[in-house]
């Protein structure tokens, strides 16, 4: 069993930056591929970025390419999402997820989400 807790969300002006964290409980954090999803108002939850167990492989969906950076520290059981050049359309609830497949098509665990609001 893995419990995931996101933090770092908040209100930021357009062009600003935020760093989200996802802290995982348990000793098996490094066994899971991890990722970030987000749900914008009125939209479905969508994959944003993934990172492999060892952190050597990453994937970004189009919204985050060139602006977001996913990373993890297995010694600290924590994953991060550095978000730069934020836009109002990045406003969403951001979720971290853990799974046994790198695509995270069906994550095994979800965090509760953290709200990110970008003002224009």
Coordinates of C-alpha atoms in Angstrom, one line a residue:
X1 CA 0.0 0.0 0.0
X2 CA 1.2 3.5 -0.9
X3 CA -0.2 6.7 0.3
X4 CA 0.5 9.9 -1.7
X5 CA 0.2 13.4 -0.5
X6 CA 0.6 16.4 -2.8
X7 CA 1.7 19.9 -1.6
X8 CA 3.0 23.1 -3.1
X9 CA -0.1 24.3 -4.9
X10 CA -1.5 27.8 -4.6
X11 CA -2.2 31.1 -6.3
X12 CA 0.4 32.5 -8.7
X13 CA 0.5 35.2 -11.3
X14 CA 0.9 34.3 -15.0
X15 CA 4.6 33.9 -15.8
X16 CA 5.4 32.7 -12.3
X17 CA 6.6 29.4 -11.0
X18 CA 5.5 26.7 -8.6
X19 CA 7.1 23.5 -7.4
X20 CA 4.7 20.7 -6.5
X21 CA 5.8 17.8 -4.2
X22 CA 4.3 14.4 -3.8
X23 CA 5.4 12.6 -0.7
X24 CA 4.9 8.8 -0.6
X25 CA 4.6 6.6 2.4
X26 CA 5.9 3.1 2.6
X27 CA 9.2 1.5 1.6
X28 CA 8.3 0.6 -2.0
X29 CA 8.3 4.1 -3.5
X30 CA 11.2 3.2 -5.9
X31 CA 9.2 0.2 -7.1
X32 CA 6.7 2.5 -8.8
X33 CA 6.7 4.6 -11.9
X34 CA 5.2 8.0 -11.0
X35 CA 3.4 10.7 -12.7
X36 CA 1.5 14.0 -12.5
X37 CA -2.1 14.5 -13.8
X38 CA -4.3 17.5 -13.7
X39 CA -8.0 18.2 -14.0
X40 CA -8.9 21.7 -15.2
X41 CA -12.4 23.1 -14.5
X42 CA -15.0 21.3 -16.5
X43 CA -12.5 18.9 -18.0
X44 CA -11.4 15.3 -17.5
X45 CA -8.3 14.4 -15.6
X46 CA -5.3 14.2 -18.0
X47 CA -1.8 12.9 -17.9
X48 CA 0.8 15.6 -17.6
X49 CA 4.2 13.9 -17.1
X50 CA 5.7 10.6 -16.0
X51 CA 9.0 9.4 -14.5
X52 CA 10.4 5.9 -14.4
X53 CA 11.3 4.1 -11.2
X54 CA 14.9 5.2 -11.2
X55 CA 14.2 8.6 -12.6
X56 CA 16.1 8.0 -15.8
X57 CA 13.2 8.2 -18.2
X58 CA 10.6 11.0 -18.4
X59 CA 7.6 11.8 -20.6
X60 CA 5.7 15.0 -21.0
X61 CA 2.4 15.6 -22.5
X62 CA 2.1 18.7 -24.7
X63 CA 0.9 21.2 -22.1
X64 CA 4.1 20.8 -20.0
X65 CA 6.7 20.4 -22.7
X66 CA 9.5 23.0 -22.2
X67 CA 7.9 24.5 -19.1
X68 CA 7.5 21.7 -16.6
X69 CA 10.1 19.3 -15.2
X70 CA 9.3 16.1 -13.3
X71 CA 11.9 14.6 -11.0
X72 CA 12.0 12.3 -8.0
X73 CA 14.2 11.6 -5.0
X74 CA 13.9 7.9 -4.1
X75 CA 15.9 8.5 -0.9
X76 CA 13.2 10.9 0.3
X77 CA 10.2 9.1 -1.2
X78 CA 9.3 12.2 -3.0
X79 CA 8.4 13.3 -6.5
X80 CA 8.4 16.9 -7.8
X81 CA 7.0 18.9 -10.6
X82 CA 8.7 22.2 -11.3
X83 CA 6.3 24.4 -13.2
X84 CA 7.7 27.6 -14.9
X85 CA 6.1 30.2 -17.1
X86 CA 2.7 29.4 -15.8
X87 CA -0.4 30.4 -17.8
X88 CA -4.0 30.9 -16.7
X89 CA -4.9 27.7 -18.6
X90 CA -2.6 25.8 -16.2
X91 CA -5.2 26.4 -13.5
X92 CA -6.3 22.9 -12.3
X93 CA -6.2 20.4 -9.5
X94 CA -2.9 18.6 -9.8
X95 CA -2.7 14.9 -8.8
X96 CA 0.2 12.6 -8.3
X97 CA -0.1 8.9 -9.1
X98 CA 1.9 5.7 -8.8
X99 CA 1.8 2.6 -11.0
X100 CA 3.6 -0.4 -12.2
X101 CA 3.5 0.6 -15.9
X102 CA 5.4 3.6 -17.2
X103 CA 2.5 4.8 -19.2
X104 CA 0.4 5.1 -16.0
X105 CA -2.6 4.1 -18.0
X106 CA -4.2 2.7 -14.9
X107 CA -2.4 4.0 -11.8
X108 CA -2.5 1.9 -8.7
X109 CA -2.5 4.9 -6.3
X110 CA -3.6 8.5 -6.3
X111 CA -3.0 11.5 -4.2
X112 CA -5.8 13.7 -3.1
X113 CA -4.8 16.6 -5.3
X114 CA -3.5 20.1 -4.8
X115 CA -5.1 23.2 -6.4
X116 CA -3.0 25.5 -8.7
X117 CA -4.6 28.8 -9.7
X118 CA -2.8 31.1 -12.2
X119 CA -4.1 34.6 -12.4
X120 CA -3.8 36.7 -15.5

